[in-house]
């Protein structure tokens, strides 16, 4: 599992898309933190919002485009191995569960490093490291990674998951926020199975998102076990 995770982690840093996304995250963190005090002095904000002004741009970027970023890099994390027949070699060396968990671990650590670096940049200007927001962000990314792995297991062709990844990455956050904020009784109940509802509560109920991530990984693992390679 750890060897697979290590390979996935380093392979993500080699791609041009990964570098571009990393640059976007770091640039957003730097400039949003650098000019946060200027924005705060020009706009009257509640104390709770003013306190998080340094991270607002980064959080907005991950909430709106996080799923798109994750899908663009990892839409083929599983079906690429099946398509290239390398999965046959992997299953002779380790269990299928280890493959799924190794993939998840490698991708999650990649995003952990990216987000941690972004928060460290912000902490230079904010004079503090917001552990709570960092954990919230990583819980959301864990869910998005698990979803990407599940989609990659369900669909065997990387080309299709690439297209669906773009669609899901754009539609999912918009739909998620609408379901969370709507008063429509016929659809409002769906918010309880989306991560955005628990993140919006702004308390430690965001841990529920980690439970959802685990459920998605269990489903992906069970499907992968039954798939012929």
Coordinates of N, CA and C in Angstrom, one line a residue:
X1 N 0.8 -1.2 0.0 CA 0.0 0.0 0.0 C 0.9 1.3 0.0
X2 N 1.9 1.2 0.9 CA 2.7 2.4 1.0 C 3.6 2.7 -0.3
X3 N 4.0 1.6 -0.9 CA 4.8 1.7 -2.2 C 3.9 2.3 -3.3
X4 N 2.7 1.8 -3.4 CA 1.7 2.4 -4.4 C 1.4 3.8 -4.1
X5 N 1.2 4.1 -2.8 CA 1.0 5.5 -2.4 C 2.2 6.4 -2.7
X6 N 3.4 5.9 -2.5 CA 4.6 6.7 -2.8 C 4.7 7.0 -4.3
X7 N 4.4 5.9 -5.1 CA 4.5 6.1 -6.5 C 3.5 7.1 -7.0
X8 N 2.3 7.0 -6.5 CA 1.2 7.9 -6.9 C 1.5 9.4 -6.5
X9 N 2.1 9.5 -5.3 CA 2.4 10.9 -4.8 C 3.5 11.5 -5.7
X10 N 4.5 10.8 -6.0 CA 5.6 11.4 -6.8 C 5.2 11.6 -8.3
X11 N 4.3 10.7 -8.8 CA 3.8 10.9 -10.2 C 3.0 12.1 -10.4
X12 N 2.3 12.5 -9.3 CA 1.4 13.7 -9.4 C 2.3 15.0 -9.5
X13 N 3.4 15.0 -8.9 CA 4.3 16.1 -8.9 C 5.0 16.3 -10.3
X14 N 5.0 15.2 -11.1 CA 5.7 15.3 -12.4 C 4.9 15.9 -13.5
X15 N 3.6 15.9 -13.4 CA 2.7 16.4 -14.4 C 2.6 17.9 -14.5
X16 N 2.5 18.4 -15.7 CA 2.4 19.9 -15.9 C 1.1 20.4 -15.3
X17 N 0.0 19.6 -15.3 CA -1.2 20.1 -14.7 C -1.1 20.2 -13.2
X18 N -0.4 19.3 -12.6 CA -0.1 19.4 -11.1 C 0.7 20.7 -10.8
X19 N 1.7 21.0 -11.6 CA 2.5 22.2 -11.4 C 1.7 23.4 -11.5
X20 N 0.8 23.5 -12.5 CA -0.1 24.6 -12.8 C -1.0 24.8 -11.6
X21 N -1.6 23.8 -11.1 CA -2.6 23.9 -10.0 C -1.9 24.3 -8.7
X22 N -0.7 23.8 -8.5 CA 0.1 24.1 -7.4 C 0.5 25.6 -7.4
X23 N 0.8 26.1 -8.6 CA 1.2 27.5 -8.7 C -0.1 28.4 -8.4
X24 N -1.2 27.9 -8.9 CA -2.5 28.7 -8.7 C -2.8 28.7 -7.2
X25 N -2.6 27.6 -6.5 CA -2.9 27.6 -5.0 C -1.9 28.5 -4.3
X26 N -0.6 28.4 -4.6 CA 0.4 29.2 -3.9 C 0.2 30.7 -4.2
X27 N -0.1 31.0 -5.5 CA -0.2 32.4 -5.8 C -1.5 33.0 -5.2
X28 N -2.6 32.2 -5.1 CA -3.8 32.7 -4.5 C -3.5 32.9 -3.0
X29 N -2.8 32.0 -2.4 CA -2.6 32.1 -0.9 C -1.7 33.3 -0.6
X30 N -0.7 33.5 -1.5 CA 0.2 34.7 -1.2 C -0.4 36.0 -1.4
X31 N -1.1 36.2 -2.5 CA -1.7 37.5 -2.8 C -2.9 37.8 -1.9
X32 N -3.7 36.8 -1.6 CA -4.9 37.0 -0.7 C -4.4 37.3 0.7
X33 N -3.4 36.7 1.2 CA -2.9 37.0 2.5 C -2.2 38.3 2.5
X34 N -1.4 38.6 1.5 CA -0.7 39.9 1.4 C -1.6 41.1 1.5
X35 N -2.7 41.0 0.7 CA -3.6 42.2 0.6 C -4.8 42.1 1.5
X36 N -4.8 41.1 2.4 CA -6.0 40.9 3.3 C -6.2 42.1 4.2
X37 N -5.2 42.6 4.8 CA -5.3 43.8 5.7 C -5.9 45.0 4.9
X38 N -5.4 45.1 3.7 CA -5.9 46.3 2.9 C -7.4 46.1 2.6
X39 N -7.8 44.9 2.3 CA -9.2 44.6 2.0 C -10.1 44.8 3.3
X40 N -9.5 44.4 4.4 CA -10.2 44.5 5.7 C -10.4 45.9 6.1
X41 N -9.4 46.8 5.8 CA -9.5 48.2 6.2 C -10.5 48.9 5.3
X42 N -10.7 48.4 4.1 CA -11.6 49.1 3.1 C -13.0 48.6 3.2
X43 N -13.3 47.5 3.8 CA -14.6 46.9 3.9 C -14.9 46.6 5.3
X44 N -16.1 47.0 5.8 CA -16.5 46.7 7.2 C -17.1 45.3 7.2
X45 N -16.4 44.4 8.0 CA -16.8 43.0 8.1 C -17.1 42.7 9.5
X46 N -18.0 41.7 9.7 CA -18.2 41.1 11.1 C -16.9 40.6 11.6
X47 N -16.7 40.5 12.9 CA -15.5 40.0 13.5 C -15.1 38.6 13.1
X48 N -16.1 37.7 13.0 CA -15.8 36.4 12.6 C -15.3 36.3 11.2
X49 N -15.8 37.1 10.3 CA -15.3 37.1 8.9 C -14.0 37.8 8.7
X50 N -13.8 38.9 9.5 CA -12.5 39.6 9.5 C -11.4 38.7 9.9
X51 N -11.7 37.8 10.9 CA -10.7 37.0 11.4 C -10.1 36.0 10.4
X52 N -11.0 35.6 9.4 CA -10.6 34.6 8.4 C -10.3 35.2 7.1
X53 N -10.1 36.5 7.0 CA -10.0 37.2 5.8 C -8.7 36.8 5.0
X54 N -7.7 36.3 5.7 CA -6.5 35.9 5.1 C -6.7 34.6 4.3
X55 N -7.6 33.8 4.7 CA -7.8 32.5 4.0 C -9.0 32.4 3.1
X56 N -9.7 33.5 3.0 CA -11.0 33.5 2.3 C -10.8 33.1 0.8
X57 N -9.8 33.7 0.1 CA -9.6 33.4 -1.3 C -9.2 31.9 -1.5
X58 N -8.3 31.4 -0.7 CA -7.9 30.0 -0.8 C -9.1 29.1 -0.6
X59 N -9.9 29.4 0.5 CA -11.1 28.5 0.8 C -12.1 28.6 -0.4
X60 N -12.3 29.8 -0.9 CA -13.2 29.9 -2.1 C -12.7 29.1 -3.3
X61 N -11.4 29.1 -3.5 CA -10.8 28.4 -4.6 C -11.0 26.9 -4.5
X62 N -10.8 26.4 -3.3 CA -11.0 24.9 -3.0 C -12.4 24.5 -3.0
X63 N -13.3 25.3 -2.4 CA -14.7 25.0 -2.4 C -15.3 25.0 -3.8
X64 N -15.0 25.9 -4.6 CA -15.6 26.0 -5.9 C -14.8 25.1 -7.0
X65 N -13.5 25.1 -6.9 CA -12.7 24.4 -8.0 C -12.0 23.2 -7.5
X66 N -12.1 22.9 -6.2 CA -11.4 21.8 -5.6 C -11.7 20.5 -6.3
X67 N -13.0 20.2 -6.5 CA -13.4 18.9 -7.1 C -12.9 18.9 -8.6
X68 N -12.9 20.0 -9.3 CA -12.4 20.1 -10.6 C -10.9 19.8 -10.6
X69 N -10.1 20.4 -9.7 CA -8.7 20.2 -9.6 C -8.4 18.7 -9.3
X70 N -9.1 18.1 -8.4 CA -8.8 16.7 -8.0 C -9.2 15.8 -9.2
X71 N -10.3 16.0 -9.8 CA -10.7 15.2 -11.0 C -9.8 15.3 -12.1
X72 N -9.3 16.5 -12.4 CA -8.4 16.7 -13.5 C -7.0 16.0 -13.3
X73 N -6.6 15.8 -12.1 CA -5.4 15.1 -11.8 C -5.5 13.6 -11.6
X74 N -6.7 13.2 -11.0 CA -6.8 11.8 -10.6 C -8.1 11.1 -11.1
X75 N -8.6 11.6 -12.2 CA -9.8 10.9 -12.8 C -9.5 9.5 -13.3
X76 N -8.2 9.3 -13.6 CA -7.8 8.0 -14.2 C -6.9 7.2 -13.2
X77 N -7.0 7.5 -11.9 CA -6.0 6.9 -11.0 C -6.2 5.4 -10.9
X78 N -7.4 4.9 -11.1 CA -7.6 3.4 -11.1 C -7.7 2.8 -12.5
X79 N -8.6 3.5 -13.3 CA -8.8 2.9 -14.7 C -7.6 3.0 -15.6
X80 N -6.6 3.9 -15.3 CA -5.4 3.9 -16.1 C -4.6 2.6 -15.9
X81 N -4.6 2.1 -14.7 CA -3.9 0.9 -14.4 C -4.6 -0.3 -15.1
X82 N -5.9 -0.3 -15.2 CA -6.6 -1.3 -15.8 C -6.5 -1.2 -17.3
X83 N -6.5 0.0 -17.9 CA -6.4 0.2 -19.3 C -5.0 -0.2 -19.8
X84 N -4.0 0.1 -19.0 CA -2.6 -0.2 -19.4 C -2.1 -1.6 -19.0
X85 N -3.0 -2.3 -18.4 CA -2.8 -3.7 -17.9 C -1.7 -3.8 -16.8
X86 N -1.3 -2.7 -16.2 CA -0.3 -2.7 -15.1 C -1.0 -3.2 -13.9
X87 N -2.3 -3.2 -13.8 CA -3.0 -3.7 -12.6 C -2.8 -5.2 -12.4
X88 N -2.6 -5.9 -13.5 CA -2.3 -7.4 -13.4 C -1.0 -7.6 -12.6
X89 N 0.0 -6.8 -12.8 CA 1.2 -6.9 -12.1 C 1.0 -6.5 -10.6
X90 N 0.2 -5.5 -10.4 CA 0.0 -5.0 -9.0 C -0.7 -6.1 -8.2
X91 N -1.7 -6.7 -8.7 CA -2.5 -7.7 -8.0 C -1.8 -8.9 -7.6
X92 N -0.7 -9.2 -8.4 CA 0.2 -10.3 -8.0 C 1.1 -10.0 -6.9
X93 N 1.3 -8.7 -6.6 CA 2.2 -8.3 -5.5 C 1.5 -7.9 -4.2
X94 N 0.3 -7.4 -4.4 CA -0.5 -7.0 -3.2 C -2.0 -7.2 -3.4
X95 N -2.7 -6.9 -2.3 CA -4.2 -7.1 -2.4 C -4.8 -5.9 -3.1
X96 N -6.0 -6.1 -3.6 CA -6.8 -5.0 -4.3 C -7.1 -3.9 -3.3
X97 N -7.4 -4.3 -2.1 CA -7.7 -3.2 -1.1 C -6.4 -2.3 -0.9
X98 N -5.3 -2.9 -0.9 CA -4.0 -2.1 -0.7 C -3.8 -1.2 -1.9
X99 N -4.3 -1.6 -3.1 CA -4.1 -0.8 -4.3 C -5.0 0.5 -4.2
X100 N -6.3 0.2 -3.8 CA -7.2 1.3 -3.6 C -6.8 2.3 -2.5
X101 N -6.4 1.7 -1.4 CA -6.0 2.6 -0.2 C -4.6 3.3 -0.5
X102 N -3.8 2.6 -1.3 CA -2.5 3.2 -1.7 C -2.7 4.4 -2.6
X103 N -3.6 4.2 -3.5 CA -3.9 5.3 -4.4 C -4.5 6.5 -3.7
X104 N -5.4 6.2 -2.8 CA -6.0 7.3 -2.0 C -5.0 8.0 -1.1
X105 N -4.1 7.2 -0.5 CA -3.1 7.8 0.4 C -2.1 8.7 -0.4
X106 N -1.7 8.2 -1.5 CA -0.7 9.0 -2.3 C -1.3 10.3 -2.8
X107 N -2.6 10.3 -3.3 CA -3.2 11.5 -3.7 C -3.5 12.4 -2.6
X108 N -4.0 11.9 -1.4 CA -4.3 12.7 -0.3 C -3.0 13.4 0.3
X109 N -1.9 12.7 0.3 CA -0.6 13.3 0.8 C -0.2 14.4 -0.2
X110 N -0.4 14.2 -1.5 CA -0.1 15.3 -2.4 C -0.8 16.5 -2.1
X111 N -2.1 16.4 -1.9 CA -2.9 17.6 -1.6 C -2.6 18.1 -0.2
X112 N -2.3 17.2 0.7 CA -1.8 17.7 2.1 C -0.6 18.6 2.0
X113 N 0.4 18.2 1.2 CA 1.6 19.0 1.0 C 1.2 20.4 0.4
X114 N 0.4 20.3 -0.7 CA 0.0 21.6 -1.4 C -0.8 22.5 -0.5
X115 N -1.8 22.0 0.3 CA -2.6 22.9 1.1 C -1.8 23.3 2.3
X116 N -0.9 22.4 2.9 CA -0.1 22.8 4.0 C 0.8 24.0 3.7
X117 N 1.4 23.9 2.5 CA 2.3 24.9 2.0 C 1.6 26.3 1.8
X118 N 0.3 26.2 1.3 CA -0.5 27.4 1.1 C -0.8 28.0 2.5
X119 N -1.2 27.2 3.5 CA -1.5 27.7 4.8 C -0.3 28.3 5.5
X120 N 0.9 27.7 5.2 CA 2.1 28.3 5.8 C 2.4 29.6 5.3
X121 N 2.2 29.8 4.0 CA 2.3 31.1 3.3 C 1.4 32.1 3.9
X122 N 0.1 31.7 4.1 CA -0.9 32.6 4.7 C -0.5 32.9 6.2
X123 N 0.0 32.0 6.9 CA 0.4 32.2 8.3 C 1.5 33.2 8.5
X124 N 2.3 33.4 7.5 CA 3.4 34.5 7.5 C 2.7 35.8 7.7
X125 N 1.7 36.1 6.9 CA 1.0 37.4 6.9 C -0.1 37.4 8.0
X126 N -0.7 36.3 8.3 CA -1.8 36.3 9.3 C -1.2 36.2 10.8
X127 N 0.0 35.8 10.9 CA 0.7 35.6 12.2 C 0.1 34.5 13.0
X128 N -0.6 33.6 12.3 CA -1.2 32.4 13.0 C -1.5 31.3 11.9
X129 N -1.5 30.1 12.4 CA -1.9 29.0 11.5 C -3.2 28.5 12.0
X130 N -4.2 28.6 11.1 CA -5.6 28.2 11.4 C -5.8 26.7 11.3
X131 N -5.6 26.0 12.3 CA -5.6 24.5 12.3 C -7.0 24.0 11.9
X132 N -8.1 24.7 12.5 CA -9.4 24.3 12.2 C -9.8 24.3 10.7
X133 N -9.5 25.5 10.1 CA -9.8 25.6 8.7 C -8.9 24.6 7.8
X134 N -7.7 24.4 8.3 CA -6.9 23.4 7.6 C -7.5 22.0 7.6
X135 N -8.0 21.6 8.8 CA -8.6 20.3 8.9 C -9.9 20.2 8.1
X136 N -10.7 21.3 8.1 CA -11.9 21.3 7.3 C -11.5 21.1 5.8
X137 N -10.5 21.9 5.3 CA -10.1 21.8 3.9 C -9.7 20.4 3.6
X138 N -8.9 19.7 4.4 CA -8.4 18.4 4.1 C -9.5 17.4 4.2
X139 N -10.5 17.6 5.0 CA -11.7 16.7 5.0 C -12.4 16.7 3.7
X140 N -12.6 18.0 3.2 CA -13.3 18.1 1.9 C -12.5 17.5 0.8
X141 N -11.2 17.7 0.8 CA -10.3 17.1 -0.2 C -10.3 15.6 -0.1
X142 N -10.4 15.0 1.1 CA -10.5 13.6 1.3 C -11.8 13.0 0.6
X143 N -12.9 13.7 0.8 CA -14.1 13.3 0.1 C -14.0 13.4 -1.4
X144 N -13.4 14.5 -1.9 CA -13.3 14.7 -3.3 C -12.4 13.6 -4.0
X145 N -11.3 13.3 -3.3 CA -10.4 12.2 -3.7 C -11.1 10.9 -3.8
X146 N -11.8 10.6 -2.7 CA -12.5 9.3 -2.6 C -13.5 9.2 -3.8
X147 N -14.2 10.3 -4.0 CA -15.2 10.3 -5.1 C -14.5 10.1 -6.5
X148 N -13.3 10.7 -6.7 CA -12.6 10.5 -7.9 C -12.2 9.1 -8.1
X149 N -11.7 8.4 -7.0 CA -11.3 7.0 -7.1 C -12.5 6.1 -7.4
X150 N -13.7 6.4 -6.8 CA -14.9 5.6 -7.0 C -15.3 5.8 -8.5
X151 N -15.3 7.0 -9.1 CA -15.6 7.2 -10.5 C -14.6 6.4 -11.4
X152 N -13.4 6.4 -11.0 CA -12.3 5.8 -11.8 C -12.5 4.2 -11.8
X153 N -13.1 3.7 -10.7 CA -13.3 2.3 -10.6 C -14.6 1.9 -11.4
X154 N -15.6 2.7 -11.3 CA -16.9 2.5 -12.0 C -16.7 2.5 -13.5
X155 N -15.9 3.4 -14.0 CA -15.8 3.6 -15.5 C -14.4 3.2 -15.9
X156 N -14.3 2.2 -16.8 CA -13.0 1.6 -17.2 C -12.2 2.5 -18.2
X157 N -12.9 3.4 -18.9 CA -12.2 4.2 -19.9 C -11.7 5.5 -19.4
X158 N -10.4 5.8 -19.4 CA -9.9 7.1 -18.9 C -10.5 8.3 -19.6
X159 N -10.7 8.2 -20.9 CA -11.2 9.3 -21.7 C -12.6 9.7 -21.2
X160 N -13.4 8.7 -20.8 CA -14.8 9.1 -20.3 C -14.7 9.7 -18.9
X161 N -13.8 9.2 -18.1 CA -13.7 9.8 -16.7 C -13.1 11.2 -16.8
X162 N -12.3 11.5 -17.8 CA -11.7 12.8 -18.0 C -12.9 13.8 -18.3
X163 N -13.8 13.4 -19.2 CA -14.9 14.2 -19.6 C -15.9 14.4 -18.4
X164 N -16.2 13.3 -17.7 CA -17.1 13.4 -16.6 C -16.4 14.1 -15.4
X165 N -15.1 14.1 -15.3 CA -14.4 14.8 -14.3 C -14.6 16.3 -14.4
X166 N -14.6 16.8 -15.6 CA -14.8 18.2 -15.9 C -16.2 18.6 -15.5
X167 N -17.2 17.8 -16.0 CA -18.6 18.0 -15.7 C -18.9 18.0 -14.2
X168 N -18.4 17.0 -13.6 CA -18.7 16.8 -12.1 C -18.0 17.9 -11.4
X169 N -16.8 18.3 -11.8 CA -16.0 19.3 -11.1 C -16.7 20.7 -11.2
X170 N -17.4 20.9 -12.3 CA -18.1 22.2 -12.4 C -19.5 22.2 -11.8
X171 N -20.2 21.1 -11.9 CA -21.6 21.0 -11.5 C -21.7 20.7 -10.0
X172 N -20.9 19.8 -9.5 CA -21.0 19.4 -8.1 C -21.0 20.5 -7.1
X173 N -20.0 21.4 -7.1 CA -20.1 22.5 -6.1 C -21.3 23.4 -6.2
X174 N -21.7 23.7 -7.4 CA -22.8 24.6 -7.6 C -24.1 23.9 -7.1
X175 N -24.3 22.6 -7.5 CA -25.4 21.9 -7.0 C -25.4 21.7 -5.5
X176 N -24.2 21.4 -5.0 CA -24.1 21.2 -3.5 C -24.4 22.4 -2.7
X177 N -24.0 23.6 -3.1 CA -24.3 24.8 -2.4 C -25.8 25.2 -2.5
X178 N -26.4 24.9 -3.7 CA -27.8 25.2 -3.9 C -28.6 24.3 -3.0
X179 N -28.3 23.0 -2.9 CA -29.0 22.1 -2.1 C -28.9 22.5 -0.6
X180 N -27.7 22.9 -0.2 CA -27.4 23.3 1.2 C -28.3 24.6 1.6
X181 N -28.4 25.5 0.6 CA -29.1 26.8 0.9 C -30.5 26.8 0.6
X182 N -31.0 25.9 -0.2 CA -32.4 26.0 -0.7 C -33.4 25.6 0.5
X183 N -34.6 26.2 0.3 CA -35.7 25.9 1.3 C -36.7 24.9 0.7
X184 N -36.4 24.4 -0.5 CA -37.3 23.5 -1.1 C -37.3 22.1 -0.4
X185 N -38.5 21.8 0.2 CA -38.6 20.6 1.1 C -38.3 19.3 0.3
X186 N -38.5 19.3 -1.0 CA -38.4 18.1 -1.8 C -36.9 17.7 -2.0
X187 N -36.0 18.7 -1.9 CA -34.6 18.4 -2.2 C -33.7 18.8 -1.0
X188 N -34.2 19.6 -0.1 CA -33.4 20.1 1.0 C -32.8 19.0 1.8
X189 N -33.5 17.8 1.9 CA -33.0 16.7 2.7 C -31.7 16.1 2.2
X190 N -31.4 16.4 0.9 CA -30.2 15.8 0.3 C -28.9 16.5 0.9
X191 N -29.1 17.7 1.4 CA -27.9 18.4 2.0 C -27.2 17.5 3.1
X192 N -28.0 16.6 3.7 CA -27.4 15.8 4.8 C -26.4 14.8 4.3
X193 N -26.4 14.5 3.0 CA -25.4 13.6 2.5 C -24.4 14.3 1.6
X194 N -24.3 15.6 1.7 CA -23.3 16.4 1.0 C -22.3 16.9 2.0
X195 N -21.0 17.1 1.6 CA -20.0 17.7 2.5 C -20.3 19.1 2.8
X196 N -20.9 19.9 1.9 CA -21.0 21.3 2.1 C -21.9 21.7 3.3
X197 N -22.9 20.9 3.6 CA -23.7 21.2 4.7 C -22.9 21.2 6.0
X198 N -22.1 20.2 6.2 CA -21.3 20.1 7.4 C -20.2 21.1 7.5
X199 N -19.6 21.5 6.4 CA -18.6 22.5 6.4 C -19.2 23.9 6.7
X200 N -20.5 24.1 6.2 CA -21.2 25.3 6.5 C -21.5 25.5 7.9
X201 N -21.6 24.5 8.7 CA -22.0 24.6 10.1 C -20.8 25.2 10.9
X202 N -19.6 25.1 10.3 CA -18.4 25.7 10.9 C -18.1 25.2 12.3
X203 N -18.3 23.9 12.5 CA -17.9 23.2 13.8 C -17.3 21.9 13.4
X204 N -17.1 21.1 14.5 CA -16.4 19.8 14.2 C -17.3 18.7 13.6
X205 N -18.5 19.1 13.2 CA -19.3 18.1 12.4 C -18.7 17.8 11.1
X206 N -17.7 18.6 10.7 CA -17.0 18.3 9.4 C -16.4 16.9 9.4
X207 N -16.2 16.3 10.6 CA -15.7 15.0 10.7 C -16.6 14.0 10.0
X208 N -17.9 14.3 9.9 CA -18.9 13.5 9.2 C -18.4 13.3 7.7
X209 N -17.8 14.3 7.2 CA -17.3 14.3 5.8 C -16.3 13.2 5.6
X210 N -15.5 13.0 6.7 CA -14.5 11.9 6.6 C -15.2 10.5 6.6
X211 N -16.3 10.4 7.3 CA -17.1 9.2 7.3 C -17.6 8.9 5.9
X212 N -18.1 10.0 5.3 CA -18.6 9.8 3.9 C -17.5 9.4 3.0
X213 N -16.3 9.9 3.2 CA -15.1 9.5 2.4 C -14.8 8.1 2.5
X214 N -14.9 7.6 3.8 CA -14.7 6.2 4.0 C -15.7 5.3 3.4
X215 N -16.9 5.7 3.3 CA -18.0 5.0 2.7 C -17.7 4.9 1.2
X216 N -17.3 6.0 0.6 CA -17.0 6.0 -0.9 C -15.9 5.0 -1.2
X217 N -14.9 5.0 -0.3 CA -13.7 4.1 -0.5 C -14.1 2.7 -0.4
X218 N -15.0 2.4 0.6 CA -15.4 1.0 0.8 C -16.2 0.5 -0.4
X219 N -17.1 1.4 -1.0 CA -17.8 1.0 -2.2 C -16.9 0.8 -3.4
X220 N -15.9 1.7 -3.5 CA -14.9 1.6 -4.6 C -14.1 0.3 -4.5
X221 N -13.7 0.0 -3.3 CA -13.0 -1.2 -3.0 C -13.8 -2.5 -3.3
X222 N -15.0 -2.5 -2.9 CA -15.9 -3.7 -3.2 C -16.1 -3.9 -4.7
X223 N -16.3 -2.8 -5.4 CA -16.4 -2.9 -6.9 C -15.1 -3.3 -7.5
X224 N -14.0 -2.8 -7.1 CA -12.7 -3.2 -7.7 C -12.4 -4.6 -7.4
X225 N -12.8 -5.2 -6.3 CA -12.5 -6.6 -6.0 C -13.3 -7.5 -6.9
X226 N -14.4 -7.0 -7.4 CA -15.2 -7.9 -8.3 C -14.9 -7.6 -9.8
X227 N -14.1 -6.7 -10.1 CA -13.8 -6.4 -11.5 C -12.7 -7.3 -12.0
X228 N -12.8 -7.7 -13.2 CA -11.8 -8.5 -13.9 C -10.8 -7.6 -14.4
X229 N -9.5 -7.9 -14.3 CA -8.4 -7.1 -14.7 C -7.6 -7.8 -15.9

